[in-house]
Coordinates of C-alpha atoms and ligand atoms in Angstrom, one line a residue:
X848 CA -12.7 -16.6 -20.5
X849 CA -15.4 -15.5 -18.3
X850 CA -17.4 -12.2 -19.9
X851 CA -17.0 -8.8 -18.1
X852 CA -19.7 -8.4 -14.7
X853 CA -22.3 -5.7 -15.9
X854 CA -22.2 -2.9 -13.3
X855 CA -25.4 -0.7 -12.7
X856 CA -24.1 3.5 -12.8
X857 CA -26.0 5.4 -10.4
X858 CA -24.6 9.1 -11.3
X859 CA -24.3 11.5 -8.5
X860 CA -26.0 14.9 -9.5
X861 CA -23.9 17.5 -7.7
X862 CA -20.0 16.9 -8.4
X863 CA -17.4 18.2 -5.7
X864 CA -14.7 18.6 -8.0
X865 CA -15.3 22.3 -8.0
X866 CA -14.2 22.5 -4.1
X867 CA -11.6 20.5 -4.4
X868 CA -8.2 22.8 -4.9
X869 CA -5.9 19.9 -6.3
X870 CA -2.8 22.5 -5.5
X871 CA -2.8 21.5 -2.2
X872 CA -4.0 17.9 -1.4
X873 CA -3.9 16.2 2.2
X874 CA -3.7 13.0 1.7
X875 CA -7.2 10.7 2.2
X876 CA -8.4 14.4 2.3
X877 CA -10.5 14.8 -0.8
X878 CA -13.0 11.8 -1.8
X879 CA -14.3 11.7 -5.6
X880 CA -18.0 11.7 -6.3
X881 CA -18.2 8.2 -6.9
X882 CA -18.2 5.1 -5.0
X883 CA -18.2 1.1 -6.4
X884 CA -20.4 -1.6 -4.5
X885 CA -20.7 -5.3 -4.4
X886 CA -22.8 -7.5 -2.0
X887 CA -22.0 -11.1 -1.6
X888 CA -24.7 -13.4 -0.6
X889 CA -25.7 -16.7 -0.4
X890 CA -22.2 -17.8 -2.0
X891 CA -22.2 -15.8 -4.4
X892 CA -21.3 -11.7 -5.2
X893 CA -24.2 -9.4 -7.2
X894 CA -25.2 -6.1 -7.0
X895 CA -22.4 -4.7 -9.0
X896 CA -23.2 -0.8 -8.9
X897 CA -21.6 2.2 -9.4
X898 CA -23.4 4.8 -6.9
X899 CA -22.3 8.7 -5.7
X900 CA -20.4 8.1 -2.8
X901 CA -22.0 8.5 1.4
X902 CA -22.4 6.9 4.1
X903 CA -24.0 3.5 4.2
X904 CA -26.4 2.0 7.0
X905 CA -24.7 -1.3 8.7
X906 CA -25.9 -2.9 11.8
X907 CA -24.5 -2.3 15.0
X908 CA -24.4 -6.8 15.4
X909 CA -22.0 -6.1 11.7
X910 CA -19.5 -8.5 12.8
X911 CA -16.4 -6.6 11.1
X912 CA -17.3 -4.2 14.2
X913 CA -16.4 -7.0 16.7
X914 CA -14.2 -9.3 15.3
X915 CA -12.5 -7.5 12.8
X916 CA -13.1 -9.2 9.2
X917 CA -12.0 -6.5 6.8
X918 CA -8.9 -6.3 4.4
X919 CA -7.7 -3.4 1.8
X920 CA -5.3 -3.2 -0.8
X921 CA -3.6 0.5 -1.9
X922 CA -2.9 1.4 -5.6
X923 CA -2.4 4.4 -7.6
X924 CA -3.5 6.2 -11.3
X925 CA -2.2 8.2 -12.7
X926 CA -2.6 10.6 -16.1
X927 CA -0.1 11.1 -18.9
X928 CA 1.6 13.9 -20.7
X929 CA -1.6 13.5 -23.2
X930 CA -4.4 12.9 -20.9
X931 CA -5.4 9.2 -20.7
X932 CA -5.4 7.1 -17.0
X933 CA -3.1 4.4 -16.6
X934 CA -2.5 1.8 -13.7
X935 CA 0.2 0.6 -11.8
X936 CA 0.2 -3.2 -11.5
X937 CA -4.0 -3.5 -11.0
X938 CA -3.7 -7.2 -11.5
X939 CA -1.0 -6.8 -8.8
X940 CA -3.3 -6.1 -6.6
X941 CA -6.2 -7.9 -7.4
X942 CA -4.3 -10.6 -6.8
X943 CA -3.0 -10.4 -3.1
X944 CA -6.7 -8.9 -2.0
X945 CA -7.8 -12.1 -2.4
X946 CA -4.2 -13.8 -0.7
X947 CA -5.1 -11.5 2.0
X948 CA -8.6 -12.4 1.6
X949 CA -8.1 -16.3 2.2
X950 CA -6.2 -15.7 5.6
X951 CA -9.2 -13.9 6.6
X952 CA -11.2 -16.7 5.5
X953 CA -13.2 -14.4 3.7
X954 CA -14.8 -15.1 0.0
X955 CA -12.8 -14.2 -3.4
X956 CA -13.0 -11.7 -5.8
X957 CA -13.2 -12.7 -9.4
X958 CA -10.7 -11.2 -11.0
X959 CA -11.7 -9.8 -13.8
X960 CA -14.8 -7.9 -11.8
X961 CA -12.1 -6.0 -9.6
X962 CA -10.4 -5.0 -13.1
X963 CA -13.2 -3.9 -14.8
X964 CA -14.7 -2.2 -10.8
X965 CA -11.9 0.0 -11.6
X966 CA -12.3 0.8 -15.7
X967 CA -15.9 1.9 -14.3
X968 CA -15.2 4.0 -11.8
X969 CA -11.6 5.5 -13.2
X970 CA -14.0 6.1 -16.4
X971 CA -16.8 7.9 -14.4
X972 CA -13.9 9.7 -12.2
X973 CA -11.4 10.4 -14.4
X974 CA -11.6 13.7 -13.8
X975 CA -10.8 13.4 -10.4
X976 CA -6.8 12.1 -11.3
X977 CA -4.8 14.6 -11.3
X978 CA -2.5 15.9 -13.9
X979 CA 0.0 16.6 -12.4
X980 CA 2.9 14.9 -11.6
X981 CA 3.8 13.6 -8.9
X982 CA 0.5 14.2 -7.8
X983 CA -1.6 10.9 -8.6
X984 CA -5.6 9.3 -8.0
X985 CA -5.2 7.1 -5.1
X986 CA -7.3 4.1 -5.1
X987 CA -9.2 1.5 -2.5
X988 CA -10.6 -1.3 -2.6
X989 CA -11.6 -3.2 0.8
X990 CA -13.4 -6.3 2.5
X991 CA -15.0 -6.5 4.5
X992 CA -18.1 -8.8 7.0
X993 CA -21.2 -7.6 6.5
X994 CA -23.3 -10.1 9.2
X995 CA -25.6 -8.9 11.3
X996 CA -24.9 -12.1 14.0
X997 CA -22.6 -12.0 17.4
X998 CA -21.6 -15.8 17.2
X999 CA -17.8 -15.6 16.3
X1000 CA -17.2 -17.5 13.1
X1001 CA -16.3 -16.0 9.5
X1002 CA -19.3 -13.6 8.1
X1003 CA -21.8 -15.8 5.6
X1004 CA -22.1 -12.4 3.8
X1005 CA -19.3 -9.2 2.8
X1006 CA -19.4 -5.7 0.9
X1007 CA -16.4 -4.8 -1.5
X1008 CA -16.3 -1.4 -2.5
X1009 CA -13.6 0.7 -4.1
X1010 CA -13.3 4.9 -4.0
X1011 CA -10.4 6.9 -4.9
X1012 CA -9.2 10.3 -3.7
X1013 CA -6.7 12.7 -5.5
X1014 CA -3.0 13.3 -3.8
X1015 CA -0.1 14.9 -3.8
X1016 CA 3.4 14.2 -3.3
X1017 CA 3.0 11.9 0.3
X1018 CA 6.2 12.6 1.9
X1019 CA 7.6 15.4 0.9
X1020 CA 10.6 15.1 3.6
X1021 CA 12.6 12.5 4.2
X1022 CA 11.7 10.1 7.2
X1023 CA 13.1 9.2 10.4
X1024 CA 13.4 6.0 11.7
X1025 CA 13.4 4.4 15.3
X1026 CA 14.3 0.4 15.4
X1027 CA 11.2 -1.4 17.5
X1028 CA 12.4 -4.2 19.6
X1029 CA 10.0 -4.5 22.2
X1030 CA 6.4 -4.5 20.2
X1031 CA 5.4 -6.3 17.2
X1032 CA 3.4 -5.9 13.9
X1033 CA 4.2 -9.2 12.6
X1034 CA 5.2 -13.5 13.7
X1035 CA 5.4 -16.4 12.1
X1036 CA 1.5 -17.6 12.0
X1037 CA 0.3 -14.6 12.5
X1038 CA -1.4 -12.7 9.4
X1039 CA 1.7 -9.6 9.1
X1040 CA 1.1 -11.5 5.5
X1041 CA -2.5 -10.2 5.5
X1042 CA -3.8 -6.5 4.2
X1043 CA -5.5 -7.2 6.9
X1044 CA -7.1 -3.5 8.9
X1045 CA -6.3 -5.1 12.3
X1046 CA -2.7 -4.9 11.3
X1047 CA -2.4 -1.5 11.4
X1048 CA -4.8 -0.9 14.4
X1049 CA -1.9 -2.9 16.7
X1050 CA 0.6 -1.4 14.8
X1051 CA -0.9 3.2 16.0
X1052 CA 0.4 2.9 19.7
X1053 CA 4.0 1.6 18.3
X1054 CA 4.4 4.5 16.4
X1055 CA 2.8 7.0 18.5
X1056 CA 5.3 6.2 21.4
X1057 CA 8.2 6.9 18.9
X1058 CA 6.1 9.9 17.4
X1059 CA 6.4 10.9 21.0
X1060 CA 10.3 10.8 21.0
X1061 CA 10.3 12.6 18.1
X1062 CA 10.4 9.7 14.9
X1063 CA 8.2 9.6 12.1
X1064 CA 8.4 6.1 11.9
X1065 CA 9.1 2.7 13.4
X1066 CA 12.0 -0.2 11.6
X1067 CA 10.1 -3.6 12.7
X1068 CA 11.5 -6.3 13.9
X1069 CA 10.7 -9.7 13.8
X1070 CA 8.1 -11.3 16.7
X1071 CA 10.2 -13.6 18.4
X1072 CA 14.2 -12.6 18.6
X1073 CA 13.4 -8.5 17.2
X1074 CA 17.9 -8.7 16.0
X1075 CA 16.5 -8.8 12.3
X1076 CA 14.6 -6.0 10.2
X1077 CA 11.9 -6.4 8.9
X1078 CA 9.5 -3.3 8.0
X1079 CA 9.0 0.0 8.3
X1080 CA 6.2 1.2 8.7
X1081 CA 3.3 0.2 6.8
X1082 CA 5.7 0.0 3.9
X1083 CA 8.4 -2.1 3.3
X1084 CA 12.4 -1.1 3.7
X1085 CA 15.1 -1.8 1.8
X1086 CA 18.9 -0.7 2.6
X1087 CA 21.9 -1.1 0.1
X1088 CA 25.6 -2.0 1.9
X1089 CA 28.7 -2.1 0.3
X1090 CA 26.5 -1.7 -3.8
X1091 CA 23.8 -4.6 -2.4
X1092 CA 20.4 -4.2 -1.8
X1093 CA 19.4 -5.5 0.8
X1094 CA 15.0 -6.5 1.9
X1095 CA 13.2 -8.5 3.7
X1096 CA 12.2 -12.2 1.9
X1097 CA 8.6 -12.6 2.0
X1098 CA 8.7 -16.2 2.5
X1099 CA 7.8 -15.6 6.6
X1100 CA 4.6 -14.6 6.6
X1101 CA 5.6 -11.7 7.9
X1102 CA 6.3 -9.4 4.9
X1103 CA 3.6 -8.2 3.0
X1104 CA 4.3 -8.6 -0.4
X1105 CA 4.8 -5.3 -1.3
X1106 CA 3.7 -4.5 -5.0
X1107 CA 6.7 -1.6 -4.4
X1108 CA 9.3 -4.0 -2.9
X1109 CA 8.3 -6.8 -6.1
X1110 CA 9.0 -3.9 -8.9
X1111 CA 11.8 -2.2 -6.7
X1112 CA 13.5 -6.2 -7.3
X1113 CA 12.6 -5.8 -10.3
X1114 CA 14.8 -2.7 -12.0
X1115 CA 17.6 -4.4 -9.7
X1116 CA 17.4 -7.2 -11.8
X1117 CA 16.7 -5.7 -14.9
X1118 CA 19.8 -3.6 -14.5
X1119 CA 22.3 -6.4 -13.2
X1120 CA 22.2 -4.4 -9.3
X1121 CA 23.6 -6.7 -6.2
X1122 CA 20.2 -7.8 -4.4
X1123 CA 20.0 -9.9 -1.4
X1124 CA 16.5 -11.1 0.0
X1125 CA 17.0 -11.7 3.6
X1126 CA 16.8 -10.3 6.3
X1127 CA 19.2 -7.8 7.7
X1128 CA 20.5 -7.6 11.1
X1129 CA 19.8 -5.1 13.9
X1130 CA 23.8 -5.6 14.6
X1131 CA 24.4 -5.8 11.2
X1132 CA 22.2 -2.3 10.6
X1133 CA 23.3 -0.3 13.5
X1134 CA 27.8 -1.6 12.2
X1135 CA 27.4 0.1 9.1
X1136 CA 25.9 3.3 10.0
X1137 CA 29.0 3.1 12.7
X1138 CA 31.3 2.0 10.0
X1139 CA 29.4 4.6 7.0
X1140 CA 29.0 1.5 5.0
X1141 CA 25.1 2.1 4.7
X1142 CA 25.1 3.5 1.6
X1143 CA 20.7 3.9 1.2
X1144 CA 17.7 3.5 3.0
X1145 CA 14.7 3.6 2.4
X1146 CA 10.4 2.4 3.1
X1147 CA 9.0 1.7 0.0
X1148 CA 5.1 1.5 -1.0
X1149 CA 2.5 3.3 -3.1
X1150 CA 1.7 6.2 -1.4
X1151 CA 5.5 7.6 -0.8
X1152 CA 6.7 5.1 -3.9
X1153 CA 10.0 6.0 -1.8
X1154 CA 10.6 7.4 0.9
X1155 CA 14.5 8.4 1.8
X1156 CA 15.4 7.6 5.9
X1157 CA 18.0 10.4 6.4
X1158 CA 17.8 9.1 10.8
X1159 CA 18.3 5.7 12.3
X1160 CA 17.8 5.5 15.9
X1161 CA 19.2 2.2 17.0
X1162 CA 19.7 0.7 20.6
X1163 CA 20.2 4.4 22.1
X1164 CA 21.4 6.0 19.3
X1165 CA 20.6 8.8 16.8
X1166 CA 23.0 8.0 12.9
X1167 CA 22.6 9.9 10.2
X1168 CA 22.0 9.5 6.9
X1169 CA 22.8 12.0 3.7
X1170 CA 20.7 12.9 1.2
X1171 CA 20.9 10.2 -1.9
X1172 CA 22.8 11.3 -4.7
X1173 CA 21.0 13.1 -7.8
X1174 CA 22.7 9.4 -9.8
X1175 CA 21.9 7.1 -6.5
X1176 CA 19.8 3.5 -6.9
X1177 CA 16.7 4.9 -4.9
X1178 CA 16.5 7.9 -6.7
X1179 CA 17.2 6.8 -10.0
X1180 CA 14.1 3.6 -9.3
X1181 CA 12.0 6.7 -8.1
X1182 CA 12.3 8.3 -11.5
X1183 CA 11.7 5.4 -13.5
X1184 CA 9.1 4.3 -11.8
X1185 CA 7.5 8.6 -12.1
X1186 CA 8.8 7.5 -15.8
X1187 CA 6.9 4.5 -16.4
X1188 CA 3.9 5.3 -14.0
X1189 CA 3.6 9.0 -15.7
X1190 CA 3.6 7.4 -18.9
X1191 CA 7.1 9.1 -20.6
X1192 CA 9.0 5.8 -19.8
X1193 CA 9.1 2.3 -21.9
X1194 CA 6.9 -0.2 -19.9
X1195 CA 8.5 -3.5 -20.5
X1196 CA 7.0 -5.4 -17.5
X1197 CA 3.6 -4.9 -18.5
X1198 CA 3.0 -2.9 -15.5
X1199 CA 0.5 -0.1 -16.7
X1200 CA -2.7 -0.5 -17.2
X1201 CA -4.7 1.9 -19.6
X1202 CA -8.2 2.5 -18.7
Ligands
PLP222 C1 0.6 -1.9 1.6 C2 1.4 -2.4 2.6 C3 3.2 -2.3 2.6 C4 3.4 -1.5 0.9 O1 2.9 -3.0 -0.6 P1 2.5 -1.9 -1.8 O2 1.8 -2.2 -2.7 O3 3.8 -1.7 -2.2 O4 1.8 -0.2 -1.6 C5 4.8 -2.4 2.7 N1 4.1 -2.9 3.8 C6 2.9 -3.8 4.2 C7 2.7 -3.3 6.7 C8 1.9 -2.1 4.1 O5 0.5 -2.5 4.8

């Protein structure tokens, strides 16, 4: 067992709390008072510190700006009825950060640094965790290259940071999606499995085209044949067809291993629900929409938890789905995950980390 890392704390002299309207939170707009910073130099992480959130200086030659070694995580903290702060599946995020780091040729971060940084940052900024049900504190850990050097090679220095942002419900309305058969999010052998900043940069243009046509998100298909459904926007996607839950498998490196996805699969297994981890083809998708066997379609991810899909565009046609009933699988999953996160239901898989 490694001992707890030492983190220095410099508190902000002016809290922004009183200027923040917790009743009208816009995703990602309000940032809490403090941030965690650690620097990687000469092969080791050091100078662990919590400081007031604010700008930082980097050189124009910073390697991230040119060659894009940048990865991130997204997770949430909740307050239970007693005002205690709980974080959902933090160890899973710490592990995934390191998987992304390895793929992007970046150093891994000891998990105890990740967890201790989170604990201490959330202790300092605990008043930023909203109390209201449906609200939470979004947590953004990220790592990027720090070398001031233009040669194309992995950077030798890196920075890891965490800052947080109080958020309300992400998608209040069900979303419309369009099956994308031209652009590609991920290909086998690519970086689709890593939570890499560049994956997001590459997805913005096709997403914007779809938005101009009136759709909220894309349903990404595989890069080779565009015949299989992979993900929805920046979420994993699940379908319930004739009573069976179907979601894309993660083995090929094109599907981001969502922690929400994993949690929903675990609940489906706990409940003895029929489940297939396999690629749904675009043809099957369209057929199930034509013949009415598509029962539920929803995105799964940290920001929204469950994003109900009410419209799917495929091969030139729009198909509408009715809102799932109160006892549907997706509504039950949302209720159960919320219950666990807000400390109202038992947590049989020890998903919640108490701060
Ligand atoms: C982050 C992300 C997800 C969802 O992962 P969670 O751990 O559930 O938040 C899904 N797809 C992509 C592309 C992502 O970047």
